Tab-separated table of C-alpha atoms and ligand atoms in Angstrom:
chain	number	residue	atom	x	y	z
A	1	MET	CA	-7.730	15.441	1.552
A	2	LYS	CA	-4.349	14.243	0.522
A	3	PHE	CA	-2.989	10.669	0.419
A	4	LEU	CA	0.338	8.778	-0.416
A	5	ILE	CA	0.005	5.628	-2.143
A	6	ILE	CA	2.988	3.447	-1.367
A	7	ASN	CA	4.386	0.237	-3.580
A	8	GLY	CA	7.121	-1.937	-2.526
A	9	PRO	CA	9.327	-4.100	-4.668
A	10	ASN	CA	8.276	-5.802	-7.881
A	11	ILE	CA	4.880	-4.260	-7.676
A	12	ASN	CA	6.022	-2.675	-10.898
A	13	MET	CA	6.487	-5.650	-12.393
A	14	LEU	CA	2.619	-6.450	-12.303
A	15	GLY	CA	1.016	-8.530	-15.054
A	16	LEU	CA	4.274	-9.768	-16.467
A	17	ARG	CA	4.117	-13.394	-14.447
A	18	GLU	CA	2.081	-15.051	-11.981
A	19	PRO	CA	-1.502	-13.597	-13.427
A	20	GLY	CA	-3.108	-16.799	-10.908
A	21	ILE	CA	-1.627	-15.134	-7.784
A	22	TYR	CA	-1.372	-11.006	-9.263
A	23	GLY	CA	-3.839	-11.080	-12.108
A	24	SER	CA	-3.047	-9.773	-15.505
A	25	GLN	CA	-3.357	-6.206	-15.035
A	26	ASN	CA	-0.049	-4.437	-14.837
A	27	TYR	CA	1.048	-1.477	-12.992
A	28	ALA	CA	-0.056	1.441	-15.345
A	29	ALA	CA	-3.550	-0.327	-14.450
A	30	LEU	CA	-3.088	0.230	-10.700
A	31	GLU	CA	-1.867	3.442	-10.928
A	32	SER	CA	-4.806	4.614	-13.168
A	33	LEU	CA	-7.477	2.856	-10.748
A	34	VAL	CA	-5.650	4.833	-8.058
A	35	ARG	CA	-5.895	8.219	-9.891
A	36	GLU	CA	-9.290	7.615	-11.080
A	37	THR	CA	-10.759	6.332	-7.712
A	38	CYS	CA	-8.647	9.518	-5.868
A	39	ALA	CA	-10.002	12.348	-8.328
A	40	ALA	CA	-13.926	10.542	-8.139
A	41	GLU	CA	-13.160	10.838	-4.488
A	42	GLY	CA	-11.868	14.410	-4.347
A	43	ILE	CA	-8.435	13.170	-2.786
A	44	GLU	CA	-5.159	14.592	-4.114
A	45	ALA	CA	-3.047	11.405	-4.662
A	46	GLU	CA	0.718	10.784	-4.839
A	47	ILE	CA	1.696	7.239	-6.031
A	48	PHE	CA	5.140	6.259	-4.906
A	49	GLN	CA	6.847	2.806	-5.984
A	50	SER	CA	10.475	1.707	-4.953
A	51	ASN	CA	12.451	-1.407	-4.753
A	52	HIS	CA	14.460	0.126	-1.859
A	53	GLU	CA	13.691	-0.318	1.698
A	54	GLY	CA	15.365	3.023	2.807
A	55	ALA	CA	13.635	4.782	-0.157
A	56	ILE	CA	10.147	3.702	1.405
A	57	VAL	CA	11.205	4.536	5.029
A	58	ASP	CA	12.473	8.164	3.479
A	59	LYS	CA	9.107	8.286	1.754
A	60	ILE	CA	6.935	7.825	4.817
A	61	GLN	CA	9.302	10.103	7.100
A	62	GLN	CA	8.932	13.191	4.355
A	63	ALA	CA	5.090	12.585	4.152
A	64	TYR	CA	4.778	13.749	8.005
A	65	GLY	CA	2.493	16.841	8.101
A	66	HIS	CA	1.853	16.614	4.535
A	67	TYR	CA	-0.506	13.808	4.110
A	68	HIS	CA	-3.666	12.744	5.614
A	69	GLY	CA	-3.655	9.183	4.945
A	70	ILE	CA	-0.923	6.414	3.624
A	71	VAL	CA	-2.219	3.169	1.400
A	72	ILE	CA	0.563	0.875	1.790
A	73	ASN	CA	1.492	-2.120	0.072
A	74	PRO	CA	5.262	-3.066	0.970
A	75	ALA	CA	5.464	-6.130	-1.013
A	76	ALA	CA	8.626	-8.498	0.015
A	77	TYR	CA	9.035	-5.688	2.759
A	78	THR	CA	5.620	-6.561	4.491
A	79	HIS	CA	7.132	-10.119	5.822
A	80	THR	CA	10.362	-8.474	6.766
A	81	SER	CA	11.060	-5.010	7.579
A	82	ILE	CA	10.897	-3.419	11.010
A	83	ALA	CA	12.322	-0.173	9.603
A	84	ILE	CA	8.987	0.552	7.548
A	85	LEU	CA	6.665	-0.668	10.689
A	86	ASP	CA	8.864	1.954	12.437
A	87	SER	CA	8.363	4.674	9.949
A	88	LEU	CA	4.323	4.189	9.730
A	89	LYS	CA	4.668	4.371	13.965
A	90	ALA	CA	6.845	7.457	13.500
A	91	VAL	CA	4.773	9.564	11.566
A	92	ALA	CA	1.363	8.423	12.980
A	93	ILE	CA	-0.537	8.983	9.774
A	94	PRO	CA	-3.382	6.987	9.582
A	95	ALA	CA	-2.579	3.710	6.965
A	96	VAL	CA	-4.080	1.249	5.038
A	97	GLU	CA	-2.076	-2.118	4.033
A	98	VAL	CA	-3.464	-3.774	0.829
A	99	HIS	CA	-2.352	-7.032	-0.460
A	100	ILE	CA	-2.953	-7.956	-4.326
A	101	SER	CA	-3.039	-11.867	-3.141
A	102	ASP	CA	-4.493	-13.214	-0.094
A	103	VAL	CA	-1.077	-13.750	1.780
A	104	ARG	CA	-3.263	-16.098	4.756
A	105	GLN	CA	-3.258	-18.692	1.816
A	106	ARG	CA	0.407	-18.349	0.835
A	107	GLU	CA	3.494	-19.517	1.848
A	108	GLY	CA	4.639	-19.753	5.886
A	109	PHE	CA	7.199	-16.960	5.308
A	110	ARG	CA	4.232	-14.575	4.279
A	111	GLN	CA	1.872	-15.136	7.369
A	112	VAL	CA	3.679	-12.266	9.284
A	113	SER	CA	3.313	-8.718	8.528
A	114	TYR	CA	5.325	-5.886	10.281
A	115	ALA	CA	3.641	-3.097	8.378
A	116	GLY	CA	0.118	-3.938	9.237
A	117	GLN	CA	1.135	-3.551	12.701
A	118	ALA	CA	1.000	0.326	12.311
A	119	CYS	CA	-2.146	0.096	9.826
A	120	ALA	CA	-5.665	0.501	11.022
A	121	LYS	CA	-7.067	-1.950	8.197
A	122	THR	CA	-5.405	-4.759	6.101
A	123	ILE	CA	-7.248	-5.426	2.473
A	124	MET	CA	-5.991	-8.597	0.852
A	125	GLY	CA	-6.735	-10.988	-1.935
A	126	GLN	CA	-9.234	-8.568	-3.906
A	127	GLY	CA	-6.444	-8.184	-6.796
A	128	ILE	CA	-6.061	-4.157	-7.684
A	129	GLU	CA	-9.143	-3.793	-6.696
A	130	GLY	CA	-7.729	-3.871	-2.975
A	131	TYR	CA	-6.695	-0.069	-3.354
A	132	ARG	CA	-9.626	1.141	-4.363
A	133	LEU	CA	-11.404	-0.381	-1.404
A	134	GLY	CA	-8.259	0.839	0.745
A	135	ILE	CA	-8.774	4.596	-0.324
A	136	LEU	CA	-12.539	4.343	0.300
A	137	TRP	CA	-12.049	3.198	3.852
A	138	LEU	CA	-9.311	5.265	4.578
A	139	LYS	CA	-11.271	8.166	3.360
A	140	GLY	CA	-14.348	7.382	5.894
A	141	TYR	CA	-11.583	6.462	8.688
A	142	VAL	CA	-10.067	10.007	8.382
A	143	GLU	CA	-13.145	11.890	7.801
A	144	GLY	CA	-14.438	10.318	11.364
A	145	LEU	CA	-11.147	11.191	13.043
A	146	GLU	CA	-11.361	14.722	11.731
A	147	GLY	CA	-15.204	14.591	13.234
B	1	CA2	O1	-0.071	-9.784	-2.361
B	1	CA2	C1	0.692	-8.819	-2.718
B	1	CA2	O2	0.133	-7.414	-2.821
B	1	CA2	C2	2.246	-9.075	-1.805
B	1	CA2	O3	2.457	-7.652	-1.340
B	1	CA2	C3	2.936	-8.616	-3.265
B	1	CA2	C4	4.275	-9.093	-3.356
B	1	CA2	C5	4.521	-10.251	-2.311
B	1	CA2	O4	5.909	-10.523	-2.081
B	1	CA2	C6	3.696	-10.294	-0.783
B	1	CA2	O5	4.101	-11.437	-0.226
B	1	CA2	C7	2.412	-10.341	-1.123
B	1	CA2	C8	4.910	-9.059	-4.474
B	1	CA2	C9	4.885	-8.378	-5.666
B	1	CA2	C10	5.092	-8.479	-7.060
B	1	CA2	O6	5.503	-9.453	-7.495
B	1	CA2	C11	5.407	-10.398	-8.675
B	1	CA2	C12	6.365	-11.222	-8.911
B	1	CA2	C13	5.845	-12.077	-10.006
B	1	CA2	C14	5.410	-11.253	-11.155
B	1	CA2	C15	5.443	-9.884	-11.042
B	1	CA2	C16	5.258	-9.251	-9.766
């Protein structure tokens, strides 16, 4: 099984500021958690981070036919990007949305998720542990689809 893990803008800055919202672990720790989780589950993983909406759309398009699942934290693009939503719908690869913080408890502008509308599940407010939960859930979901 092959998963693509996508992180949007500023996720690479984790741990530098706002530990009360995003925790104190940095992006390298997030990458390690994803790699270790996938290795333990026998999942081949590619981790991708970009600050650019079009680069994320390109990456989702290129995933078509190559990945069984996508774990995506589109970061701020969650709340603005119909392009990322459309690309997830276009490739129709099973996807899980992850947010480190609990966006439901935050500002009004974070209350909409476009990408989430193309995802089978959303995990939020669990810190970077949410990526592990998302990977495990998606593995079970994909296995269920394959029968
Ligand atoms: O909670 C999440 O995972 C978010 O996707 C993180 C985004 C935010 O725009 C979303 O509303 C929720 C922000 C990414 C990280 O931003 C930083 C801000 C300050 C210091 C370090 C990273």
